[in-house]
Amino acid sequence: MSPVAVSHDAIVIGAGFAGLYAVHVLRDKQDLDVLAFDAAGDVGGTWYWNRYPGARVDIESVHYSYSFDDELQQEWHWTERFCAQPEILRYLDHVAKRYDLRRSIRFNTRITSLTWDDAESVWRATTDGGETHTARYVVSGAGTLSVPKKPDFPGVEDFAGEVLMTGNWPHEPVSFENKRVGIVGVGSSGIQAISEIAKTAGHLTVLQRTPNYATPIANAPTDPEQEAAEKADYSAIRDASRNHFLGVPYSEVEPSALAVDPQHRRRVFDDRWNRGGFRLFIDSFGDILFDKAANDTIADYIRERIHERVEDPATAELLAPRGYPYGTKRPPLETDYYEAYNRPNVELVDVKSNPIERVTSTGVRLADGTEHEFDMLILATGFDACTGPLLAMNITGRNGLKLTDHWADGPQTYLGLMAAGFPNLFMITGPQSPSVLYNMPLAIEDHVDFSVAAIQYLREDGKAVIEPTPEAEAAWVAHTNELAQATLLPDSPTSWYMGNNIPGKPKRVLVYLGGAPAYRAKCDEVVSNGYEGFELSAAPSNTPALAQA
Ligand code: N01
């Protein structure tokens, strides 16, 4: 006999930045009966799982934080310009306590399927504990980078030493002392981890396939004067952030790297390099992501800086990215990353020309038969980004339509928020929204606010169901693909932005590249035109009203 379903107004997936805010707004502002689920043991989302050494935010903490409550942003003190993972987790713990959120969250519980029940107009969620819960609305805060990529080389289970994943790091302290450590992957996670692990490992071998364009983060302790000035002007800072492509209040971008002379260009690059963070990427020249010749100027600059920092010219050349444009793989930010290769205990191995064939009981064997022996193997090999977390939930919409089938050729969404055939399922920072190309907490607030306003609109209008039309969805998909074609992004051979880090995943752009301000204007227009592109309908007459409606 199937278990009795527990009914709610809304189910929230996840207890990271998105899930916490969604619970707060739906429960405390809309007065709905809400239950959230998270497979993790506590709040934090990505910051719960990614606790590897060196894990740190790369948008300034003062910007990478909630803006919805001025008291919260005034009372919280960040100790560093770019805070490390433990401090972000403390912040989310503070948020959970401050708004009493944990009582509405079921931890250590994974949603294993979500099925739309057309007769009742509700979602049925099953959990790995065998329970069933129903709700009219589902708000997914399942994240964008929360499903680690499965190793695409065999033998990991044969390794006799420890295997660690940056995306699912142990809670207990890990010692690297006197150990031979191997690490695969030089994305943002690998680069942060390598810089730290190099300091204490007996021997660290970095197995690098595609070198990355990493640039300095320029972290520093919080300057009290600057903090006071920012807090005095926080709402203006948030406005400026929301009106910026990446969601940060930077305003010094110049139109074209090709319109200025080489001395001017060098001055701008040096200035942004020294000031750190994403300034070089997003606040130098506006055409670097659109014009290959402009991109070449910054790619040359970064290669030159790498050669200055790495003592051995052959190692420096191996670390210098070539053959794909800067910014088409998500640029990592670093502290002393390149200097790590000047240490005698750090070795760089090229696994592009000589790929990993398999993991053995003692280490890693490369295609030419070379063996590298390790006591510990670290996989920093990335994520099934953006679509992975949603597809992992086994979602079935109207008429038995599976999300895996609907998205077989890549994501199909309207506004990156909802999909046709999947009513009342709000995908916070979903594929084809600005999400990872925007400031996540702000992107999350925008999406949760949109979803909650839609639910409120339905309730006030005597309706219960919202769903995009197939036409609106098709137009959005075409628009996001068209935007990507105008950039250099499709030129990257292995970028998770395009889904091509995962063998067999359709090569489609996973983010909206028109920038957050244009995206928000489109969402506002949709709302002011009475939810243009959506169909709004009543629930069948025999179904119960929402608990508090
Ligand atoms: O993952 P990645 P990540 N053999 O996909 C390599 C966010 N983030 O976890 O490029 C050898 O970037 C792969 O090589 P290649 C941020 O948005 C943020 O590092 O495919 N190598 C690559 O080097 C980031 O972009 C922060 O050739 C293999 C690496 O593994 C996103 O998360 C910190 C391989 C994967 O890099 C993902 O970053 C950390 C193989 N078979 C993460 N398979 C902040 O700072 C894969 N690789 C906030």
Short mmCIF file of N, CA, C and O in Angstrom, two decimals, residues 58-60 63 81-82 217 237 240-241 243-253 272 275-284 333:
data_model
loop_
_atom_site.label_atom_id
_atom_site.label_comp_id
_atom_site.label_asym_id
_atom_site.label_seq_id
_atom_site.Cartn_x
_atom_site.Cartn_y
_atom_site.Cartn_z
N ASP A 58 33.98 34.35 -4.90
CA ASP A 58 34.79 35.21 -5.76
C ASP A 58 34.05 36.43 -6.28
O ASP A 58 34.51 37.11 -7.20
N ILE A 59 32.91 36.73 -5.66
CA ILE A 59 32.31 38.07 -5.80
C ILE A 59 32.38 38.65 -4.39
O ILE A 59 32.13 37.93 -3.41
N GLU A 60 32.73 39.91 -4.23
CA GLU A 60 32.92 40.48 -2.90
C GLU A 60 31.72 40.14 -2.00
O GLU A 60 30.57 40.28 -2.41
N HIS A 63 28.67 42.11 -1.66
CA HIS A 63 27.69 42.01 -2.75
C HIS A 63 27.08 40.61 -2.83
O HIS A 63 25.92 40.46 -3.20
N ARG A 81 37.34 40.64 2.39
CA ARG A 81 36.70 41.14 1.17
C ARG A 81 36.00 39.99 0.44
O ARG A 81 34.85 40.12 0.01
N PHE A 82 36.69 38.87 0.30
CA PHE A 82 36.11 37.67 -0.32
C PHE A 82 36.16 36.57 0.74
O PHE A 82 37.23 36.01 1.00
N ILE A 217 42.57 37.29 -7.15
CA ILE A 217 41.33 37.71 -6.47
C ILE A 217 41.59 38.98 -5.66
O ILE A 217 40.68 39.78 -5.49
N ILE A 237 24.17 50.71 -3.51
CA ILE A 237 25.09 49.67 -4.01
C ILE A 237 24.29 48.51 -4.62
O ILE A 237 24.61 47.99 -5.68
N ALA A 240 22.90 49.52 -7.95
CA ALA A 240 23.95 49.50 -8.98
C ALA A 240 24.28 48.06 -9.37
O ALA A 240 24.48 47.75 -10.55
N SER A 241 24.32 47.17 -8.37
CA SER A 241 24.61 45.76 -8.67
C SER A 241 23.53 45.16 -9.57
O SER A 241 23.83 44.48 -10.55
N ASN A 243 21.78 46.58 -11.62
CA ASN A 243 21.79 47.14 -12.97
C ASN A 243 23.08 46.85 -13.72
O ASN A 243 23.37 47.48 -14.72
N HIS A 244 23.83 45.89 -13.21
CA HIS A 244 25.08 45.52 -13.86
C HIS A 244 24.97 44.08 -14.37
O HIS A 244 24.38 43.23 -13.71
N PHE A 245 25.56 43.85 -15.52
CA PHE A 245 25.55 42.53 -16.18
C PHE A 245 25.82 41.39 -15.19
O PHE A 245 25.12 40.40 -15.13
N LEU A 246 26.89 41.54 -14.38
CA LEU A 246 27.30 40.47 -13.47
C LEU A 246 26.77 40.64 -12.05
O LEU A 246 27.01 39.82 -11.18
N GLY A 247 26.04 41.73 -11.81
CA GLY A 247 25.47 41.92 -10.48
C GLY A 247 26.45 42.45 -9.46
O GLY A 247 26.36 42.14 -8.27
N VAL A 248 27.41 43.26 -9.93
CA VAL A 248 28.34 43.93 -9.02
C VAL A 248 28.38 45.41 -9.41
O VAL A 248 28.22 45.73 -10.59
N PRO A 249 28.61 46.30 -8.45
CA PRO A 249 28.50 47.73 -8.80
C PRO A 249 29.79 48.27 -9.43
O PRO A 249 30.36 49.23 -8.94
N TYR A 250 30.27 47.65 -10.47
CA TYR A 250 31.45 48.13 -11.18
C TYR A 250 30.97 49.04 -12.32
O TYR A 250 29.95 48.74 -12.94
N SER A 251 31.77 50.06 -12.60
CA SER A 251 31.25 51.02 -13.60
C SER A 251 32.36 51.60 -14.47
O SER A 251 32.20 52.67 -15.02
N GLU A 252 33.50 50.88 -14.58
CA GLU A 252 34.60 51.50 -15.31
C GLU A 252 34.90 50.81 -16.64
O GLU A 252 35.94 51.05 -17.24
N VAL A 253 33.99 49.94 -17.08
CA VAL A 253 34.26 49.23 -18.33
C VAL A 253 34.36 50.21 -19.50
O VAL A 253 33.61 51.18 -19.57
N ARG A 272 43.10 46.62 -13.46
CA ARG A 272 42.05 45.65 -13.09
C ARG A 272 42.69 44.38 -12.49
O ARG A 272 42.14 43.79 -11.57
N ARG A 275 43.60 45.30 -8.92
CA ARG A 275 42.44 45.49 -8.02
C ARG A 275 41.69 44.18 -7.80
O ARG A 275 40.94 44.04 -6.84
N GLY A 276 41.88 43.22 -8.68
CA GLY A 276 41.43 41.85 -8.43
C GLY A 276 39.95 41.59 -8.65
O GLY A 276 39.21 42.43 -9.16
N GLY A 277 39.54 40.40 -8.24
CA GLY A 277 38.16 39.96 -8.44
C GLY A 277 37.85 39.88 -9.94
O GLY A 277 38.73 39.64 -10.77
N PHE A 278 36.57 40.09 -10.26
CA PHE A 278 36.16 39.97 -11.66
C PHE A 278 36.35 41.26 -12.45
O PHE A 278 35.81 41.39 -13.55
N ARG A 279 37.10 42.22 -11.89
CA ARG A 279 37.26 43.49 -12.62
C ARG A 279 37.90 43.29 -13.98
O ARG A 279 37.50 43.91 -14.97
N LEU A 280 38.91 42.41 -14.04
CA LEU A 280 39.59 42.21 -15.32
C LEU A 280 38.61 41.65 -16.36
O LEU A 280 38.59 42.07 -17.52
N PHE A 281 37.78 40.73 -15.93
CA PHE A 281 36.85 40.04 -16.83
C PHE A 281 35.71 40.96 -17.27
O PHE A 281 35.38 41.05 -18.44
N ILE A 282 35.16 41.68 -16.29
CA ILE A 282 33.87 42.32 -16.54
C ILE A 282 33.96 43.85 -16.56
O ILE A 282 33.03 44.52 -16.98
N ASP A 283 35.10 44.38 -16.10
CA ASP A 283 35.16 45.85 -15.95
C ASP A 283 36.39 46.42 -16.65
O ASP A 283 36.91 47.45 -16.25
N SER A 284 36.86 45.70 -17.69
CA SER A 284 38.00 46.24 -18.46
C SER A 284 37.47 46.76 -19.80
O SER A 284 37.26 47.96 -19.97
N LEU A 333 39.44 32.66 -10.03
CA LEU A 333 40.22 33.70 -9.35
C LEU A 333 41.13 33.01 -8.35
O LEU A 333 40.76 31.98 -7.77
#
